[in-house]
Short mmCIF file of C-alpha atoms in Angstrom, two decimals:
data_model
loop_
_atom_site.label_atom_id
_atom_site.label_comp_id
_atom_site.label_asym_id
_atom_site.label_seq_id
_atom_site.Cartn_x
_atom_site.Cartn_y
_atom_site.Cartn_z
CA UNK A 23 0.00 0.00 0.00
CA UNK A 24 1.03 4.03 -0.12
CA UNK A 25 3.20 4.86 2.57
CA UNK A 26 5.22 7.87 3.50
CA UNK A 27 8.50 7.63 5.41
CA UNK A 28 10.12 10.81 7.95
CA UNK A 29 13.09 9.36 9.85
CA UNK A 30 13.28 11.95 12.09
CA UNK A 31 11.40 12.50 14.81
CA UNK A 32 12.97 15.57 16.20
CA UNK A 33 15.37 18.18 14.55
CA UNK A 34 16.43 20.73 16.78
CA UNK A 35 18.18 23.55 15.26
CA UNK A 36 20.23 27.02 16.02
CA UNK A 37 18.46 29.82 14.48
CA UNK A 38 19.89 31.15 11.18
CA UNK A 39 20.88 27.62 9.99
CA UNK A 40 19.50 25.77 7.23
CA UNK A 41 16.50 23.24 7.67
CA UNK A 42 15.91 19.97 5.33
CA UNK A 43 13.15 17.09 6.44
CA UNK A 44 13.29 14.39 5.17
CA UNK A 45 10.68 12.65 3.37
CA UNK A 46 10.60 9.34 0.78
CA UNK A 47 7.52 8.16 -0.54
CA UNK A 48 5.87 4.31 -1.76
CA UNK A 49 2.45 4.47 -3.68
CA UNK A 50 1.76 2.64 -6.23
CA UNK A 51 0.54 5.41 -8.64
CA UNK A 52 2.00 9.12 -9.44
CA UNK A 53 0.76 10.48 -6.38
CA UNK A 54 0.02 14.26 -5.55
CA UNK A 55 2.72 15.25 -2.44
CA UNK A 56 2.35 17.72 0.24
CA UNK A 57 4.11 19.77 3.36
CA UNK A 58 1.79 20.97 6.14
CA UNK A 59 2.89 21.94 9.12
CA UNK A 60 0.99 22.29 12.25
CA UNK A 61 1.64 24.94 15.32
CA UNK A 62 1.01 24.36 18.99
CA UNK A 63 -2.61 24.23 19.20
CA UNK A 64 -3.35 25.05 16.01
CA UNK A 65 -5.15 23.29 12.99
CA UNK A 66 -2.30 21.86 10.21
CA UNK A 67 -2.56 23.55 7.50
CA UNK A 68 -0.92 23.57 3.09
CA UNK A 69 2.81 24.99 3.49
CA UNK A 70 3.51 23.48 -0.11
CA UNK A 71 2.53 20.83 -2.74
CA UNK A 72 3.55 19.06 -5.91
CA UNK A 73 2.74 16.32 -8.50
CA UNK A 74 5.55 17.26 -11.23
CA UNK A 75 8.85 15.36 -11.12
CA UNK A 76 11.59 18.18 -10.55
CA UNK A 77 9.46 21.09 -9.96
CA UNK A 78 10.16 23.23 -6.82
CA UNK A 79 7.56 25.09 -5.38
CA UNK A 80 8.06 27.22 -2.76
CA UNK A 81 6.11 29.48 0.35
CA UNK A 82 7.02 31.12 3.45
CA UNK A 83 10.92 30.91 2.76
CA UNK A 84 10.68 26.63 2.31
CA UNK A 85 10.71 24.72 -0.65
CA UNK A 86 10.68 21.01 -1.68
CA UNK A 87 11.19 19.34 -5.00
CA UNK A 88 9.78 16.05 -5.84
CA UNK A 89 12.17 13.59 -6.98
CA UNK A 90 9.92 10.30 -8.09
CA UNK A 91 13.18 8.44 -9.67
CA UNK A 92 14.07 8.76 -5.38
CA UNK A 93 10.55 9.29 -4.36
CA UNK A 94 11.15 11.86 -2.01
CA UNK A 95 10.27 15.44 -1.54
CA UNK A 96 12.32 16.77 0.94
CA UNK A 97 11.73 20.32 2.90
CA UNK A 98 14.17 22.53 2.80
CA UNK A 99 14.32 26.24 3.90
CA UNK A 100 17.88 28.26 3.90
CA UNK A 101 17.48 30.01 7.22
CA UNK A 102 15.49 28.90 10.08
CA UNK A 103 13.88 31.23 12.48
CA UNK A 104 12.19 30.69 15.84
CA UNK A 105 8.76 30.84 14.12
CA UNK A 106 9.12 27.96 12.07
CA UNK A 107 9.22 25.96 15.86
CA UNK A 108 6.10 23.17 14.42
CA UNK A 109 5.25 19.86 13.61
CA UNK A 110 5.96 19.24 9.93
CA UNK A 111 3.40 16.28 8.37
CA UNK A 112 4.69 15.05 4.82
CA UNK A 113 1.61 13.34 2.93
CA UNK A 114 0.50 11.73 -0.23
CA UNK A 115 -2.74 11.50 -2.52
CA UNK A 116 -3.41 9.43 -4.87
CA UNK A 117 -6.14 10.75 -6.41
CA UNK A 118 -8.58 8.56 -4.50
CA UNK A 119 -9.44 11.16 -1.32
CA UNK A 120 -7.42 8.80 0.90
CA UNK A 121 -4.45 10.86 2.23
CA UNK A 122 -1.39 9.09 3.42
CA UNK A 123 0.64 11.10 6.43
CA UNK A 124 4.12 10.47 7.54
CA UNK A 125 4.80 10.30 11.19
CA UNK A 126 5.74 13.66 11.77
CA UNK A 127 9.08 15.60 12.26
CA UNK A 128 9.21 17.94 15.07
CA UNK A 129 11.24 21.27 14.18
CA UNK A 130 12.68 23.38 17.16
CA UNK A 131 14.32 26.29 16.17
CA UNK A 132 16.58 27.68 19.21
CA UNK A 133 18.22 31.05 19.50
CA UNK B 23 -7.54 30.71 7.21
CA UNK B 24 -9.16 27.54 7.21
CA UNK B 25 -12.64 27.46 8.17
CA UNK B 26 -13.38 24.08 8.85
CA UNK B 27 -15.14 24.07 12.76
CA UNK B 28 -14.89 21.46 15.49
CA UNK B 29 -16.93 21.42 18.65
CA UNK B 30 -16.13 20.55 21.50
CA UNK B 31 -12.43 21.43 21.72
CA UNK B 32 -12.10 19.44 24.54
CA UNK B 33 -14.09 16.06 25.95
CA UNK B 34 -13.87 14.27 29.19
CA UNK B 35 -15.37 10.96 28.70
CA UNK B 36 -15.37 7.75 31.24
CA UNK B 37 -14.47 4.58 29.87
CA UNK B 38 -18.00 2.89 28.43
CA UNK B 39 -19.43 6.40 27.96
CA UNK B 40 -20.08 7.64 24.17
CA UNK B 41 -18.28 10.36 23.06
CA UNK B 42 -19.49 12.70 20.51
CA UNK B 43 -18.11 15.08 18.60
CA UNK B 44 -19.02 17.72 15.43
CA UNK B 45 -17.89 19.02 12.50
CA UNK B 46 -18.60 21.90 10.05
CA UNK B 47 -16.71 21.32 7.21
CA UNK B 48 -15.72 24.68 5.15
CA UNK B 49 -18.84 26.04 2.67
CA UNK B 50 -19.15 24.22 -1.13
CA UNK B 51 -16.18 21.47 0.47
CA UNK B 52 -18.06 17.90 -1.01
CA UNK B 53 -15.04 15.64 0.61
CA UNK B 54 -14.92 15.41 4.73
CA UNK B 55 -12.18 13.35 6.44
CA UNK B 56 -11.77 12.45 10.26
CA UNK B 57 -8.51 12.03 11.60
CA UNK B 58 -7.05 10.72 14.97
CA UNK B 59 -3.73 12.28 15.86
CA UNK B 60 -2.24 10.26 18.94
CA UNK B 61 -0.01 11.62 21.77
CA UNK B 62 3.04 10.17 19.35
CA UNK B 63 1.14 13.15 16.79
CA UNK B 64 1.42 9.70 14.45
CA UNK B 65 -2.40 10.91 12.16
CA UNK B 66 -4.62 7.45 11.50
CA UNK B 67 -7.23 8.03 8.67
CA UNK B 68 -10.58 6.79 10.48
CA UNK B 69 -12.99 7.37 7.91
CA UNK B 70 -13.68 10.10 4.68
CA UNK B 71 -16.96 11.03 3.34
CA UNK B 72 -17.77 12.72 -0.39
CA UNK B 73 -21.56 14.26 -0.29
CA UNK B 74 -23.07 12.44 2.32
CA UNK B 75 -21.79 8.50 1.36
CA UNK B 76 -19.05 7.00 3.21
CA UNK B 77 -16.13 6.65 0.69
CA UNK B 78 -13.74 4.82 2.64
CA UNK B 79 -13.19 4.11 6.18
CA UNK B 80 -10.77 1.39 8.92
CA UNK B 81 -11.80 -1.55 10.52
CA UNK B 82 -11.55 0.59 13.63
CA UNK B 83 -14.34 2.62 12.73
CA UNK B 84 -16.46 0.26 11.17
CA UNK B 85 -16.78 -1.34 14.10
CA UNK B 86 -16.83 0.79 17.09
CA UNK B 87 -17.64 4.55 15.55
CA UNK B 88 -20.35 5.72 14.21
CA UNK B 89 -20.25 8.35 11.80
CA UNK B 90 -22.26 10.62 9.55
CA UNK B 91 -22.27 13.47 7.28
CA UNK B 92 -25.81 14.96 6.57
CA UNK B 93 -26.49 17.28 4.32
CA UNK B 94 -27.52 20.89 6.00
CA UNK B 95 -26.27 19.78 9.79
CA UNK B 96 -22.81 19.29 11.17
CA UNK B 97 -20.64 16.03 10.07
CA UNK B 98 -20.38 13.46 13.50
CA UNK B 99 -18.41 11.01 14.83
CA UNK B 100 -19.36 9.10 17.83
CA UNK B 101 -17.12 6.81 19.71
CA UNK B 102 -20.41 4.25 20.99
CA UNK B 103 -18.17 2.72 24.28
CA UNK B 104 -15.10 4.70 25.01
CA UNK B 105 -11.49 3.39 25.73
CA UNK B 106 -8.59 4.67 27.05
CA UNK B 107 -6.74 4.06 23.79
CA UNK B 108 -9.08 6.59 22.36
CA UNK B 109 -8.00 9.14 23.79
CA UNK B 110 -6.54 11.75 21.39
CA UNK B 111 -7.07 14.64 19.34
CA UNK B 112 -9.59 14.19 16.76
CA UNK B 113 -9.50 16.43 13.10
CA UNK B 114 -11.76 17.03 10.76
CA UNK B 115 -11.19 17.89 7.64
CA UNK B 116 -12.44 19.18 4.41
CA UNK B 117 -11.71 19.72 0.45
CA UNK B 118 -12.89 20.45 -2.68
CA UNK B 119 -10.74 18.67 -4.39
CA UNK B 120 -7.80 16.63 -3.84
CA UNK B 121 -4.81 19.37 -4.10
CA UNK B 122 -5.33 20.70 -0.74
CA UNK B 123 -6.77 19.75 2.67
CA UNK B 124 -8.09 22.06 5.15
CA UNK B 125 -8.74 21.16 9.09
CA UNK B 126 -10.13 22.06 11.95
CA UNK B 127 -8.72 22.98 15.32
CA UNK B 128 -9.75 19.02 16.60
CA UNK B 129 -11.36 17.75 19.32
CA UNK B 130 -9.29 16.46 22.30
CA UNK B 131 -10.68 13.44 23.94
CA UNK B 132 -9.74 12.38 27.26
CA UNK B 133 -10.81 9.26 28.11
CA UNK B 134 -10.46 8.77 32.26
#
């Protein structure tokens, strides 16, 4: 079945220096792939998406480009800042309204 | 802003009771998904709905939730006997179509 793989649980990082999550992929079909990143006590919500190979979109200083020869689509942001503190959820669609979520990766951004 | 709303933000439950919970998916959004996010913050799909019919749901769910999503009146999800295990934060969310997901604050079930 789909499945979407974040190996780290927690990435704690010194303002200033770069972030990347990482995120691989298995679905069976060309699947749509997302970012969203939650806030204490907030809802998660869209911080990027993608369904074409070695496009980069980008929002709010991150971007991710999906690789599907590697299926991954790793986040990546050149500067972190105490803001971007969150839970960050990679996830997959295939088209069927069935979304796939990895297990999470834990950002903490200290000064 | 997402305006997808959840009520109650927070329910105290004893084991055996039902809990209930509600959902307002955001206006013209066909496509309404519950989610349980665990204290790990691991997200297990429970169960998705597109205009009213069940499109997909777990075992889980099937078997010990009861669920709806009728037109004009707040989506549900009832847990009939609670368990400890169920205690978590519960999402709803909602689309229009499948490039972007938009959720709710969730529901936060204690289970004592």
């Amino acid at each position: 079945g789909d499945s979407v793989t974040q190996t780290e649980g927690l990435v704690t990082l010194t303002e200033g220096l770069p972030v990347m999550l990482n995120c691989t992929y298995q679905s069976t079909y060309s699947p749509f792939l997302f970012w969203y990143v939650q806030h204490l006590n907030e809802a998660p919500k869209l911080l990027l998406k993608s369904f074409t190979d070695n496009k980069r979109p980008e929002h709010q200083g991150f971007h991710a480009t999906l690789h599907k020869s590697s299926s991954s689509f790793h986040l990546q942001k050149s500067s972190a800042q105490l803001s971007d503190s969150a839970l960050y959820y990679c996830a997959l669609d295939t088209g069927n309204y069935k979304y796939v979520f990895g297990a999470g990766t834990r950002l903490k951004v200290i000064a | 802003n997402s305006k997808v709303i959840q009520t109650p933000r927070y329910l105290v439950k004893g084991q055996g009771q039902k809990a209930k919970m509600r959902c307002i998916p955001e206006k013209g959004h066909p496509v309404v998904f519950w989610y349980q996010q665990n204290k790990n913050n691991e997200f297990k799909f429970l169960i998705n709905f597109q205009n009213q019919e069940v499109l997909q749901q777990i075992d889980m769910t099937e078997k010990r939730f009861s669920a709806e999503c009728p037109s004009n009146s707040p989506c549900s999800l009832e847990i009939q006997s609670s368990e400890a295990g169920d205690s978590a934060l519960y999402l709803c969310a909602s689309t229009e179509t499948n490039t972007e997901v938009f959720f709710g604050k969730g529901t936060r079930l204690t289970v004592v």
